[in-house]
Amino acid sequence: MAAWLMLLAGVSAAGTWLALVYARRHKLIDQPGERRSHSVPTPRGGGIGIAFALLVGCAMAAATGMAGLVSLLGFATGLLLVAGIGWVDDHRPLGPVLRLLVQCLAGLVLAWGLHGAEGRWGWVVLTALSVPVLVNVWNFMDGINGLASSQAVLAAAAVGWLVPPVAYPALALAAATAAFVPFNFPKARIFLGDVGSGTLGYALAALLALAARDASAQKIPDALVLVLPLSAFLIDASLTLGARMLAGEVWWQPHTSHLYQCWVKAGRSHTFVTLVYAAFSVVAVILASYLSGVAPWFAGGGVALWLSIALLAWVRLRRRLVPGKGTERQA
């Protein structure tokens, strides 16, 4: 397995480097602005290397019989849809409705490939819904150096640790994403782009769908605690989105009102904020490991307590960073 993971990391790194060359040649550059958190023009689209690596992983799994062909085809087709619409959007901005429709289609394809043939309709619905949710969460939270990629590495590794039956796909995602990190952290030579953030959100949705199903089949409450490794992003994305909607803002447009962006605007470095979010997620993973396998009521209480603490911390920090504002108004 180690050799295969190294191969996937190598494919990802090579793909990211080629994307960097391509972006510079075709002027695929993110310019600084008041709705962005970077101050230097930076190429985008580097996440296509991660998408290529995951497709190579699918081919390897099919060749060795490590996974069913229908499941692999469903995953690969959905990945091509999400990464493809993201790659197009990186070149020419598309409307939010079209992007969402493609993401929903990818969710349906993935859900059918993983669960449809077995008639697990409850899992079909949950998987289909999770794809557009996590794709957009990762897109919203991809705003500073290393944040989206490091959180994806931690989440994937944690899921593989908590639910051993999905260790290979979890570690494959972690390895492919980790190979991108040096290109983006601590100094960003290239950004993930929509192709990259979409790929990470989609792959995590697929991984969680597999892990939750396997955990439930073992009659343990691991399916419940799997939300903890993603809690940093879920809390920041959902609360910021809710605040912007309540304020009557155009919530789908680019902005800098997430907690991590407010922290950067207040003077903290990208490196500091990314490492704080990583530390938060590491603690969440440790808690998830402790709650894994305990009584469902106890696990549920632990998850609820952790999310409540995270919510209160978000509110307190936001009030300190943006005094007197529920959310930042956008021009």
XYZ file of C-alpha atoms in Angstrom:
331
model
C 0.000 0.000 0.000
C 2.840 2.396 0.817
C 4.168 2.228 -2.752
C 0.727 2.958 -4.178
C 0.244 5.923 -1.874
C 3.632 7.291 -2.923
C 2.616 6.862 -6.564
C -0.622 8.795 -6.000
C 1.279 11.542 -4.182
C 3.721 11.716 -7.082
C 0.918 11.981 -9.634
C -0.689 14.747 -7.587
C 2.557 16.680 -7.223
C 3.360 16.339 -10.943
C -0.154 17.399 -11.878
C 0.061 20.432 -9.597
C 3.397 21.460 -11.118
C 2.001 21.111 -14.637
C -1.054 23.137 -13.585
C 1.295 25.851 -12.321
C 3.086 25.970 -15.667
C -0.248 26.007 -17.499
C -1.714 28.754 -15.293
C 1.283 31.024 -15.797
C 1.275 30.464 -19.543
C -2.468 31.082 -19.912
C -2.637 33.875 -17.310
C -4.969 31.891 -15.057
C -4.271 34.196 -12.129
C -6.220 35.253 -9.034
C -5.748 38.975 -8.542
C -5.835 40.570 -5.066
C -8.966 42.505 -4.162
C -11.216 43.569 -1.326
C -13.136 40.297 -1.582
C -9.984 38.181 -1.371
C -7.552 37.436 1.433
C -4.304 37.393 -0.543
C -2.168 40.365 -1.549
C -0.093 38.895 -4.402
C -1.329 37.736 -7.850
C -1.322 33.938 -7.660
C -2.010 31.185 -10.237
C -5.068 28.995 -9.623
C -6.251 25.555 -10.676
C -3.570 23.498 -8.914
C -6.174 21.142 -7.459
C -6.500 19.417 -10.822
C -3.439 17.402 -9.811
C -5.406 15.934 -6.892
C -8.270 15.033 -9.239
C -5.871 13.243 -11.608
C -4.339 11.313 -8.720
C -7.752 10.161 -7.485
C -8.668 8.977 -10.984
C -5.402 7.024 -11.118
C -6.326 5.541 -7.750
C -9.672 4.440 -9.194
C -7.903 2.733 -12.092
C -5.555 0.956 -9.692
C -8.436 -0.197 -7.493
C -10.332 -1.503 -10.535
C -7.284 -3.361 -11.863
C -6.664 -5.108 -8.556
C -10.295 -5.753 -7.664
C -10.078 -3.724 -4.453
C -13.511 -2.203 -5.069
C -16.582 -2.924 -7.153
C -16.585 -1.634 -10.715
C -19.998 0.051 -10.357
C -18.860 1.962 -7.266
C -15.623 3.048 -8.933
C -17.417 4.167 -12.094
C -19.923 6.123 -10.021
C -17.160 7.843 -8.063
C -15.032 8.579 -11.127
C -17.965 9.942 -13.135
C -19.065 12.206 -10.308
C -15.491 13.393 -9.823
C -15.175 14.255 -13.506
C -18.410 16.256 -13.307
C -17.390 18.261 -10.229
C -13.766 18.763 -11.217
C -14.767 19.522 -14.807
C -17.266 22.259 -13.914
C -14.714 23.668 -11.479
C -12.001 23.720 -14.152
C -14.322 25.549 -16.540
C -15.288 27.998 -13.780
C -11.604 28.674 -13.094
C -11.253 29.808 -16.716
C -14.600 31.551 -17.169
C -16.848 32.260 -14.177
C -20.141 30.380 -14.372
C -23.459 31.087 -12.704
C -24.171 29.491 -9.308
C -27.264 27.653 -10.568
C -25.362 25.760 -13.268
C -22.602 24.809 -10.850
C -25.118 23.591 -8.284
C -27.019 21.528 -10.853
C -23.823 19.777 -11.951
C -22.854 19.151 -8.317
C -26.291 17.650 -7.621
C -25.978 15.430 -10.694
C -22.569 14.276 -9.469
C -24.106 13.494 -6.092
C -26.813 11.369 -7.699
C -24.286 9.475 -9.832
C -22.071 8.823 -6.812
C -25.020 7.779 -4.641
C -26.282 5.330 -7.259
C -22.826 3.853 -7.747
C -22.266 3.344 -4.018
C -25.737 2.349 -2.823
C -28.304 2.207 -5.625
C -27.570 -1.291 -6.877
C -28.130 -2.596 -3.347
C -31.384 -0.693 -2.899
C -30.127 1.341 0.080
C -32.325 4.328 -0.667
C -31.721 6.114 2.606
C -27.988 6.148 1.892
C -28.679 7.227 -1.688
C -30.475 10.349 -0.441
C -27.863 11.190 2.206
C -24.956 10.704 -0.203
C -26.593 12.729 -2.962
C -27.221 15.630 -0.568
C -23.750 15.518 0.976
C -21.977 16.182 -2.326
C -23.243 19.736 -3.054
C -23.010 20.557 0.666
C -19.353 19.595 1.106
C -18.298 20.840 -2.337
C -19.594 24.287 -1.445
C -18.262 24.177 2.117
C -14.766 23.512 0.796
C -15.213 26.198 -1.839
C -16.323 28.746 0.770
C -13.448 27.867 3.102
C -10.713 27.886 0.458
C -9.540 31.436 1.037
C -6.105 31.425 2.695
C -2.892 29.491 2.243
C -3.061 25.829 3.191
C -6.422 25.913 4.958
C -8.647 23.831 2.653
C -5.936 21.303 1.770
C -4.683 20.768 5.339
C -8.206 20.297 6.645
C -8.900 17.741 3.900
C -5.741 15.803 4.809
C -6.713 15.743 8.484
C -10.326 14.785 7.779
C -9.401 11.985 5.363
C -6.745 10.547 7.674
C -9.140 10.722 10.619
C -11.909 8.868 8.765
C -9.461 6.139 7.763
C -8.339 5.821 11.374
C -11.849 5.764 12.817
C -13.304 3.336 10.244
C -10.556 0.877 9.167
C -12.573 -0.688 6.286
C -12.178 2.592 4.347
C -8.517 3.077 5.226
C -7.271 2.706 1.632
C -9.497 5.335 -0.030
C -9.012 7.600 3.002
C -5.232 7.383 2.847
C -5.303 7.743 -0.947
C -7.153 11.047 -0.592
C -4.857 12.166 2.228
C -1.715 11.332 0.222
C -2.913 13.025 -2.967
C -3.883 16.157 -1.047
C -0.747 16.234 1.093
C 1.342 16.351 -2.098
C -0.396 19.614 -3.008
C 0.204 21.294 0.353
C 3.863 22.361 -0.265
C 2.703 24.278 -3.355
C 0.220 26.248 -1.242
C 1.634 26.486 2.296
C 3.152 28.403 3.997
C 3.613 30.464 0.830
C 1.169 29.946 -2.024
C 2.712 29.342 -5.436
C -0.678 28.195 -6.731
C -4.231 27.970 -5.385
C -6.546 24.956 -5.493
C -9.054 26.804 -7.651
C -12.656 25.646 -7.969
C -11.404 22.447 -9.589
C -9.462 21.669 -6.406
C -11.921 22.752 -3.740
C -14.685 20.905 -5.592
C -12.557 17.777 -5.850
C -11.819 17.802 -2.117
C -15.434 18.387 -1.100
C -16.672 15.670 -3.457
C -14.045 13.132 -2.408
C -14.741 13.746 1.282
C -18.491 13.313 0.681
C -17.807 9.968 -1.003
C -15.442 8.884 1.771
C -17.911 9.808 4.489
C -20.711 7.988 2.674
C -18.635 4.805 2.626
C -17.422 5.208 6.196
C -20.848 5.972 7.660
C -22.387 2.963 5.886
C -19.652 0.620 7.116
C -19.815 2.028 10.639
C -23.582 1.586 10.755
C -23.293 -1.977 9.463
C -21.017 -2.735 12.422
C -23.681 -1.323 14.789
C -21.331 1.211 16.338
C -21.921 4.963 16.650
C -18.922 5.871 14.511
C -21.273 7.252 11.863
C -22.251 9.944 14.355
C -18.738 10.959 15.378
C -17.535 11.256 11.776
C -18.849 14.811 11.754
C -16.184 15.871 14.281
C -13.141 15.941 11.939
C -15.103 18.305 9.663
C -16.505 20.465 12.464
C -14.149 23.434 11.990
C -15.296 23.950 8.411
C -18.927 23.041 9.019
C -19.261 25.532 11.882
C -17.509 28.433 10.141
C -19.219 27.882 6.783
C -22.746 27.342 8.123
C -22.724 30.170 10.669
C -21.198 32.655 8.229
C -23.697 31.665 5.553
C -26.576 32.008 8.002
C -25.393 35.414 9.168
C -25.075 36.699 5.610
C -28.522 35.425 4.647
C -30.095 37.046 7.725
C -28.350 40.303 6.824
C -29.889 40.187 3.333
C -26.567 39.848 1.540
C -26.008 38.063 -1.760
C -24.599 35.047 0.042
C -23.262 33.148 -2.988
C -20.933 35.954 -4.079
C -17.252 36.080 -2.995
C -16.683 37.765 0.352
C -14.259 37.923 3.268
C -16.580 37.484 6.229
C -15.706 33.937 7.308
C -14.046 33.780 10.705
C -10.710 32.739 9.223
C -10.825 35.711 6.831
C -11.735 38.124 9.622
C -8.778 36.803 11.596
C -6.426 37.500 8.688
C -7.857 40.997 8.196
C -7.288 41.620 11.904
C -3.566 41.084 11.368
C -2.924 37.379 11.874
C -0.907 35.558 9.229
C -2.289 32.856 6.959
C 0.095 30.401 8.610
C -1.146 31.209 12.113
C -4.821 30.859 11.218
C -4.310 27.643 9.247
C -2.388 26.086 12.136
C -5.051 27.122 14.661
C -7.735 25.472 12.539
C -5.511 22.387 12.238
C -5.044 22.236 16.020
C -8.812 22.520 16.496
C -9.367 19.625 14.104
C -6.699 17.474 15.764
C -8.488 17.882 19.108
C -11.775 17.022 17.383
C -10.225 13.856 15.939
C -8.916 12.813 19.373
C -12.398 13.309 20.797
C -13.892 11.316 17.911
C -11.487 8.474 18.633
C -12.521 8.490 22.290
C -16.235 8.498 21.424
C -15.885 5.806 18.767
C -17.444 2.587 19.947
C -19.126 3.947 23.082
C -22.860 3.919 23.738
C -24.785 5.915 21.104
C -26.335 8.269 23.657
C -22.901 9.063 25.090
C -21.388 9.616 21.636
C -24.310 11.844 20.664
C -23.878 13.916 23.808
C -20.152 14.283 23.155
C -20.724 15.419 19.583
C -23.422 17.888 20.669
C -21.177 19.304 23.406
C -18.250 19.742 21.026
C -20.382 21.495 18.411
C -21.861 23.758 21.091
C -18.397 24.728 22.302
C -17.293 25.378 18.720
C -20.352 27.540 18.067
C -19.754 29.632 21.185
C -16.080 30.024 20.296
C -17.023 31.174 16.782
C -19.446 33.779 18.143
C -16.972 35.065 20.742
C -14.075 35.333 18.296
C -16.207 36.986 15.653
C -17.470 39.618 18.056
C -13.909 40.377 19.063
C -12.626 40.528 15.488
C -15.597 42.400 14.001
C -17.017 44.450 16.893
C -20.547 45.718 16.457
C -21.269 43.665 13.296
C -23.216 40.473 12.849
C -21.598 40.051 9.446
C -19.604 42.191 7.055
C -21.464 44.088 4.400
C -20.202 43.604 0.874
C -20.004 46.342 -1.691
